[in-house]
C-alpha cells in the first residue's frame, strides 16, 4: 500500500483491513471517564502539532499528492449523458459547479463505478446496465490516476499515470482496460485493478473517500443515532474489524462444541478399553499341544535351511551374466557424453559469435546517427549555398537588363529631337501608377493562392499517408479474420469428431491405419495422434502444455522402423510432405518408465508428466524420451515462474518451465509465446467457438470501418486534388496578367521625354552598373565554387551514411543465420542430453537390476544365515530332516487347528490382544486431540483478550480524536457542541449550540436550522476526514442546506484543511457558482453548463474562450 506523507497510527491501523479480531465491548461510565481524560491529553498534543505544522508550512506548500489522486475523468453514454469530459482535476481542491441535471452526480457515480465499485454503492441503481444511456448499447468510463514518486505502482510499466477504462454493456457486464500514460494496454484483469487500489489505499465504498447525496441523507441527515454510529464505524473501518472478531468467536464456539463431543467420546473409549483389558487377562495357555507344536517347529526351521541352500546357485549364475553386460551401457553413456560436450562447445562458440555481432551492431548505431546528422547538416549548407548562388544569378540578370536599358536610353536620347508636352508626361505617369497598383494587387492574390495550394498539397500528402497506413492495417485484420474463420470451422467440425482438431484428414488417416493393421501390414498398431491420447488434470494449463509439445501433439508412435515406413506411406496419401505429422520410433512397453530419480519435484507446481492423465504407457514413454516431460514444470503465474527458475535457482532436475500463457522460462533465458489460447487441448469447445465468433464479428466490423474510412479519405483526396488543380490554374492566369502589366509598364517607362538630358550622367550610371555586374559575376563564381564544394561534401556524407547503413544491414543479416544456428544447436544439446540421460537411465536400471540381484543374493545369504541362526535359536543342534518343509507345515497347520478349536472356547488370544491394542490406541489418540484443542482454545483466549483490549484502545483513540476535531471545527464559528458515543448500544449523538459555549446550553441537532445543521454535519465529516486515510475526498452538494454565512465558514474550514493536506485531493460538488472563492493556484473550479433541450452532449466552452465570460477553471 502506498505510503503517505503524514502517516498516523490511525491511518496505519485502518490500513489493516483483514485483522480478524472480536469486536464486543461493554461500555460503562468508567470507560467514558477514561475517554474524557484522553480527550484532554489529545487536545494538548493537537496544540503542539498545530505549532509544528506552522514550522513545516514551507514543506507543505511545496508538496502535492503523487499517487492515487484523480487527474481526469471522461464519460460516454453514461446515465443520461452522451458525452462528458474529459474533466481535468487539480492536485488539491476541485469544485464541480453546475445546476441540477448538468452531470455533477454522474461524474461522482462514474468515479465509483470506474474504479470497480458495485452499482449498489452509488445508491443510483441495483445493476450496472442501469447506467447505460437509453437507446445505447454500452457505456464507457475512463479514470486517470496519478502514479508518481517513490510510492508509484509499477512505474516502469505504467509511467506517471494509470488510465482505468471500463466498458459497460447493456446486459450489465463490464470489462476493464488498464493502460499506461502513453496509452499502451497493460492488463484487462480486475485483480490488477484491485492491486492498484490497495496500493493507493483507495476505497470507493468508504464514505470518507466518496460521500454521495444518498449516503449523506441516510447516515448524516438521519435522525437515527444508530445510523450515525454505523457511518462512523464504516468510515473508520472499525465495522470490518468488528465483523472479523465475531467470526473468530463463532469459530471458537464451534471448537468448544468439538471438545465437548471429544470428552464424551473419550469416556466411552475408556470403558471399552477396560473391557478388552479384562478379557485379555483371562486367557490361559494350551501347554501340551504347544509343546508338540514346538518340536515340529524345530524340524521345520532346519528344513527351511536345507531348501534355501539349494536356491542360491541359480541366483549366482544369473548375476554373473548381468555383470558382463555393464560395459555396453558404459560405452553408450561415454559416447553421448562426448557428443554433449561437443555440442555445448559449438553452442558456446555460436553464442559468443552472436554476442559479438550484437555488440558490433550496437557499436555502429551511434556512428550511423552521427553520419545522418552530418548528411542533414551538409544538405542544409548546400541548400543555403544554392540559394545564395541563385540570388547572385538573379541579381546579375537584373543588372544586365538595366545595362541594356541604359544603353538604349542613351542612344534614344541622342537621336531624340522632339519635346513631349507636360500634359502627355503627366498622363503617362498616372497610367504607370495605375498599372503598378494593379500589379501589386495581382501579386498579393498570387501569393494567397500559392499558400492555399500549399495547404491543399499538405492535406493530400497526409491523406495519402493515412490511406497507406489504413491499407496495411486492413490487410493485417483481413489475414487475422481468415485465420479465425478457418479455426472456427475446425472447432465446429470437432464437436462431432474431436480428431478433426488435429487436421481435417486425421480421421481418414486413423481409418486407414486400422484397415492396414487388420490386413497385417503393421507389426504393432501405431499410436496417435499424441494430443488425442492425453487429458489435462487442470484445464487452465492447456495453453502451457500446447506450447511445450508444439508439433508433438500431431505425432504418432511406432514400435519399429518397418511400421514407420508403412505409416509414412499412409500419411503421404492425406498430408502434404511439408505438413506430415512427426513419427517417433520407440519400442513399445506395457509400463511407464520409472523416472523418480531424474524427475523434478516441487511442492506447489506440477511437472508436465504429473499434470497429464495418460492411459497408454507408449505415449507417456515417447513424451519422456522426446520431450523430457518429467523435467519440465508448469507455473501459471509469469512472475512466479521467473522467481522459481531464475531468482531462486531451478529445483533439482528442472530443465525448463512453462507459464499459464505459454511463455518458456529457462535459467538464463525467457521466450514469450505467440499464442493466446489453446487450440487442441481446450475442453470447452462451445466457449472457444463463442470467443472466436465474437472476434470474427469484431474483425468484420473493423474491416467495414476501414472500408468506410478509406472511401472517405479517397473522396477527400480527390476533392483536394481538384481544388489544388484549380488554384494552380488561377496562379498561371495571374502570372500571365502580371507579365502583361510589367511589359506595359516597361513600354510606358521607355517612352522618352523630349527634354534636355544630361547624357553624361546616364553614361556614368551605365559605367557604375557595369562595375556592379563585374562584382556580381565574381560573387557568382565564388558562390558556384562554394555550392560545388558543398555538393561534393553532401555526396561524401551520403556515401558514408549509406555505407554505414549497408554495414548495419549486413550485420543484421549476418545475425539471423547465427540465431537460427544457435537455436538449432540448443535443440541439438537438448537432444544429446536426452539420449545421454536415456542411456544413463538404462545403465542405472541395469545397475539397479544387478544391485537388486546382488541384494537378493546377499539377502538370501543373510536370510540363510538368519535361518540358520534362527534354527539354532529354536534348536541349537542341526537336525537332519528328511521331510520337506511343506509336509512339516501341513502337520503344523493340522496341530494348530486342533489348538484353535480348543481356543474357541476361551477366545483367540491374538485377536484379543489386537482388539485390546486397538482400543488402547483409539483412546490415546482421542485423548491427545482433546488436549491439543484445549491448549488451542487457551492460546486463542489469550490472543483474543490482548487483541480485544487493543481494539478497545484503538476505538477509544479514534473516538477521542473525532470529538476533539469536531469541537475544534465548531469553535471556528463560535459554536459549542459535543459528540457522545455509546459503543454498548451502538449510537452516536451530536449536540450543538450556536453561540458561546459557556453562555448557551447544548441542544440536539434537530432543534437547529437547516444551515446550522448542515454546518454541524460538515464539521462531523471533516473530523472523520482528519482521522481516516485516503488519497482523495469526494463530497456531493455539501452546502445545499446552508445559508451564506455557514457556507462561507464551512468553505473556509475545508480550504484550510485542504491547504494543510496538499498531498491529498478534494473534489467538492455544489450547485453554487463559487465566485467568492479566494484566488489560489491550488483551487480549480470546473463549471458545467446546463444541458439544452434535446441535446446529447454538454456544450463545454473551448479553453481559450473562457476569458470573455467566466473562466472554465478558476485558480
GROMACS .gro file of C-alpha atoms in nm, residues 763-988:
model
  226
  763UNK     CA    1   2.679   5.714  -6.913
  764UNK     CA    2   2.822   5.736  -6.559
  765UNK     CA    3   2.527   5.532  -6.433
  766UNK     CA    4   2.591   5.275  -6.708
  767UNK     CA    5   2.959   5.254  -6.609
  768UNK     CA    6   2.865   5.210  -6.242
  769UNK     CA    7   2.617   4.939  -6.339
  770UNK     CA    8   2.891   4.764  -6.537
  771UNK     CA    9   3.120   4.767  -6.235
  772UNK     CA   10   2.841   4.615  -6.026
  773UNK     CA   11   2.800   4.344  -6.290
  774UNK     CA   12   3.168   4.256  -6.265
  775UNK     CA   13   3.143   4.238  -5.885
  776UNK     CA   14   2.830   4.021  -5.902
  777UNK     CA   15   2.997   3.792  -6.157
  778UNK     CA   16   3.286   3.740  -5.917
  779UNK     CA   17   3.044   3.672  -5.631
  780UNK     CA   18   2.850   3.431  -5.854
  781UNK     CA   19   3.166   3.242  -5.946
  782UNK     CA   20   3.267   3.218  -5.580
  783UNK     CA   21   2.913   3.107  -5.485
  784UNK     CA   22   2.922   2.839  -5.759
  785UNK     CA   23   3.253   2.711  -5.628
  786UNK     CA   24   3.114   2.709  -5.274
  787UNK     CA   25   2.798   2.529  -5.390
  788UNK     CA   26   3.003   2.270  -5.582
  789UNK     CA   27   3.215   2.212  -5.273
  790UNK     CA   28   2.908   2.161  -5.052
  791UNK     CA   29   2.760   1.934  -5.318
  792UNK     CA   30   3.074   1.726  -5.306
  793UNK     CA   31   3.059   1.717  -4.925
  794UNK     CA   32   2.692   1.610  -4.942
  795UNK     CA   33   2.783   1.325  -5.176
  796UNK     CA   34   3.069   1.219  -4.947
  797UNK     CA   35   2.846   1.234  -4.636
  798UNK     CA   36   2.566   1.042  -4.810
  799UNK     CA   37   2.816   0.783  -4.929
  800UNK     CA   38   2.948   0.736  -4.574
  801UNK     CA   39   2.595   0.725  -4.436
  802UNK     CA   40   2.485   0.467  -4.694
  803UNK     CA   41   2.797   0.261  -4.627
  804UNK     CA   42   2.725   0.250  -4.253
  805UNK     CA   43   2.356   0.165  -4.319
  806UNK     CA   44   2.466  -0.117  -4.551
  807UNK     CA   45   2.711  -0.233  -4.287
  808UNK     CA   46   2.440  -0.235  -4.017
  809UNK     CA   47   2.209  -0.422  -4.255
  810UNK     CA   48   2.483  -0.674  -4.328
  811UNK     CA   49   2.544  -0.720  -3.956
  812UNK     CA   50   2.171  -0.776  -3.900
  813UNK     CA   51   2.156  -1.023  -4.189
  814UNK     CA   52   2.462  -1.194  -4.050
  815UNK     CA   53   2.293  -1.228  -3.710
  816UNK     CA   54   1.981  -1.405  -3.844
  817UNK     CA   55   2.151  -1.728  -3.956
  818UNK     CA   56   2.361  -1.721  -3.639
  819UNK     CA   57   2.040  -1.707  -3.430
  820UNK     CA   58   1.896  -1.996  -3.631
  821UNK     CA   59   2.218  -2.189  -3.582
  822UNK     CA   60   2.211  -2.110  -3.209
  823UNK     CA   61   1.854  -2.240  -3.176
  824UNK     CA   62   1.947  -2.547  -3.377
  825UNK     CA   63   2.249  -2.613  -3.155
  826UNK     CA   64   2.033  -2.556  -2.846
  827UNK     CA   65   1.797  -2.825  -2.966
  828UNK     CA   66   2.095  -3.046  -3.051
  829UNK     CA   67   2.234  -3.003  -2.699
  830UNK     CA   68   1.896  -3.091  -2.551
  831UNK     CA   69   1.867  -3.391  -2.783
  832UNK     CA   70   2.213  -3.518  -2.693
  833UNK     CA   71   2.140  -3.470  -2.324
  834UNK     CA   72   1.816  -3.663  -2.360
  835UNK     CA   73   1.999  -3.950  -2.531
  836UNK     CA   74   2.271  -3.941  -2.268
  837UNK     CA   75   2.008  -3.933  -1.993
  838UNK     CA   76   1.826  -4.216  -2.169
  839UNK     CA   77   2.134  -4.439  -2.168
  840UNK     CA   78   2.226  -4.326  -1.819
  841UNK     CA   79   1.876  -4.429  -1.716
  842UNK     CA   80   1.920  -4.762  -1.897
  843UNK     CA   81   2.257  -4.815  -1.729
  844UNK     CA   82   2.109  -4.708  -1.397
  845UNK     CA   83   1.823  -4.956  -1.442
  846UNK     CA   84   2.072  -5.225  -1.541
  847UNK     CA   85   2.297  -5.150  -1.244
  848UNK     CA   86   1.990  -5.135  -1.022
  849UNK     CA   87   1.892  -5.473  -1.159
  850UNK     CA   88   2.240  -5.609  -1.085
  851UNK     CA   89   2.231  -5.443  -0.747
  852UNK     CA   90   1.890  -5.597  -0.693
  853UNK     CA   91   2.030  -5.938  -0.781
  854UNK     CA   92   2.324  -5.880  -0.552
  855UNK     CA   93   2.097  -5.762  -0.280
  856UNK     CA   94   1.874  -6.057  -0.347
  857UNK     CA   95   2.175  -6.288  -0.322
  858UNK     CA   96   2.300  -6.104  -0.016
  859UNK     CA   97   1.951  -6.115   0.129
  860UNK     CA   98   1.930  -6.484   0.065
  861UNK     CA   99   2.275  -6.535   0.219
  862UNK     CA  100   2.168  -6.318   0.508
  863UNK     CA  101   1.837  -6.497   0.516
  864UNK     CA  102   2.021  -6.829   0.516
  865UNK     CA  103   2.240  -6.713   0.800
  866UNK     CA  104   1.935  -6.580   0.977
  867UNK     CA  105   1.751  -6.903   0.918
  868UNK     CA  106   2.048  -7.096   1.048
  869UNK     CA  107   2.078  -6.860   1.342
  870UNK     CA  108   1.704  -6.876   1.399
  871UNK     CA  109   1.710  -7.253   1.366
  872UNK     CA  110   1.994  -7.266   1.620
  873UNK     CA  111   1.790  -7.045   1.846
  874UNK     CA  112   1.494  -7.274   1.800
  875UNK     CA  113   1.706  -7.584   1.838
  876UNK     CA  114   2.089  -7.546   1.883
  877UNK     CA  115   2.198  -7.871   1.714
  878UNK     CA  116   2.141  -7.921   1.343
  879UNK     CA  117   1.879  -8.181   1.269
  880UNK     CA  118   1.893  -8.396   0.960
  881UNK     CA  119   1.540  -8.371   0.832
  882UNK     CA  120   1.422  -8.600   0.556
  883UNK     CA  121   1.078  -8.445   0.531
  884UNK     CA  122   1.005  -8.138   0.321
  885UNK     CA  123   0.904  -7.806   0.470
  886UNK     CA  124   0.562  -7.839   0.306
  887UNK     CA  125   0.481  -8.170   0.477
  888UNK     CA  126   0.600  -8.032   0.807
  889UNK     CA  127   0.390  -7.718   0.750
  890UNK     CA  128   0.084  -7.934   0.683
  891UNK     CA  129   0.127  -8.119   1.007
  892UNK     CA  130   0.190  -7.793   1.194
  893UNK     CA  131  -0.131  -7.649   1.049
  894UNK     CA  132  -0.324  -7.960   1.149
  895UNK     CA  133  -0.195  -7.926   1.502
  896UNK     CA  134  -0.273  -7.556   1.505
  897UNK     CA  135  -0.627  -7.624   1.401
  898UNK     CA  136  -0.659  -7.853   1.694
  899UNK     CA  137  -0.515  -7.583   1.920
  900UNK     CA  138  -0.754  -7.327   1.770
  901UNK     CA  139  -1.052  -7.550   1.831
  902UNK     CA  140  -0.952  -7.552   2.194
  903UNK     CA  141  -0.904  -7.179   2.192
  904UNK     CA  142  -1.252  -7.122   2.060
  905UNK     CA  143  -1.382  -7.199   2.399
  906UNK     CA  144  -1.164  -6.931   2.551
  907UNK     CA  145  -1.128  -6.699   2.257
  908UNK     CA  146  -0.850  -6.622   2.014
  909UNK     CA  147  -0.553  -6.489   2.206
  910UNK     CA  148  -0.409  -6.288   1.917
  911UNK     CA  149  -0.749  -6.142   1.834
  912UNK     CA  150  -0.799  -6.044   2.195
  913UNK     CA  151  -0.455  -5.879   2.203
  914UNK     CA  152  -0.527  -5.697   1.876
  915UNK     CA  153  -0.861  -5.568   1.996
  916UNK     CA  154  -0.703  -5.456   2.321
  917UNK     CA  155  -0.427  -5.269   2.137
  918UNK     CA  156  -0.676  -5.103   1.901
  919UNK     CA  157  -0.897  -4.987   2.186
  920UNK     CA  158  -0.596  -4.852   2.373
  921UNK     CA  159  -0.462  -4.664   2.064
  922UNK     CA  160  -0.803  -4.513   1.988
  923UNK     CA  161  -0.835  -4.391   2.346
  924UNK     CA  162  -0.486  -4.236   2.342
  925UNK     CA  163  -0.547  -4.070   2.001
  926UNK     CA  164  -0.875  -3.904   2.106
  927UNK     CA  165  -0.723  -3.803   2.439
  928UNK     CA  166  -0.432  -3.632   2.256
  929UNK     CA  167  -0.666  -3.447   2.020
  930UNK     CA  168  -0.883  -3.319   2.303
  931UNK     CA  169  -0.578  -3.193   2.491
  932UNK     CA  170  -0.447  -3.017   2.177
  933UNK     CA  171  -0.783  -2.848   2.121
  934UNK     CA  172  -0.792  -2.731   2.483
  935UNK     CA  173  -0.443  -2.585   2.450
  936UNK     CA  174  -0.552  -2.413   2.125
  937UNK     CA  175  -0.860  -2.262   2.293
  938UNK     CA  176  -0.650  -2.139   2.582
  939UNK     CA  177  -0.399  -1.977   2.346
  940UNK     CA  178  -0.683  -1.828   2.138
  941UNK     CA  179  -0.839  -1.682   2.454
  942UNK     CA  180  -0.509  -1.515   2.544
  943UNK     CA  181  -0.462  -1.374   2.194
  944UNK     CA  182  -0.820  -1.253   2.163
  945UNK     CA  183  -0.808  -1.093   2.504
  946UNK     CA  184  -0.499  -0.898   2.408
  947UNK     CA  185  -0.637  -0.801   2.067
  948UNK     CA  186  -0.972  -0.710   2.217
  949UNK     CA  187  -0.800  -0.468   2.452
  950UNK     CA  188  -0.606  -0.323   2.159
  951UNK     CA  189  -0.931  -0.286   1.961
  952UNK     CA  190  -1.091  -0.105   2.255
  953UNK     CA  191  -0.793   0.128   2.286
  954UNK     CA  192  -0.792   0.191   1.912
  955UNK     CA  193  -1.166   0.265   1.907
  956UNK     CA  194  -1.132   0.491   2.208
  957UNK     CA  195  -0.839   0.669   2.042
  958UNK     CA  196  -1.044   0.733   1.723
  959UNK     CA  197  -1.341   0.846   1.935
  960UNK     CA  198  -1.131   1.098   2.127
  961UNK     CA  199  -0.972   1.234   1.810
  962UNK     CA  200  -1.311   1.266   1.641
  963UNK     CA  201  -1.451   1.456   1.942
  964UNK     CA  202  -1.153   1.686   1.955
  965UNK     CA  203  -1.155   1.771   1.584
  966UNK     CA  204  -1.533   1.824   1.598
  967UNK     CA  205  -1.505   2.069   1.889
  968UNK     CA  206  -1.217   2.249   1.721
  969UNK     CA  207  -1.408   2.291   1.395
  970UNK     CA  208  -1.724   2.412   1.572
  971UNK     CA  209  -1.524   2.671   1.758
  972UNK     CA  210  -1.432   2.840   1.430
  973UNK     CA  211  -1.798   2.955   1.410
  974UNK     CA  212  -1.814   3.020   1.783
  975UNK     CA  213  -2.037   2.715   1.818
  976UNK     CA  214  -2.019   2.477   2.106
  977UNK     CA  215  -2.106   2.113   2.076
  978UNK     CA  216  -2.036   1.759   2.177
  979UNK     CA  217  -2.031   1.413   2.022
  980UNK     CA  218  -2.142   1.133   2.253
  981UNK     CA  219  -2.052   0.775   2.169
  982UNK     CA  220  -2.242   0.483   2.321
  983UNK     CA  221  -2.049   0.180   2.199
  984UNK     CA  222  -2.264  -0.057   2.401
  985UNK     CA  223  -2.592   0.049   2.235
  986UNK     CA  224  -2.409   0.147   1.913
  987UNK     CA  225  -2.540   0.503   1.898
  988UNK     CA  226  -2.379   0.839   1.823
   0.00000   0.00000   0.00000
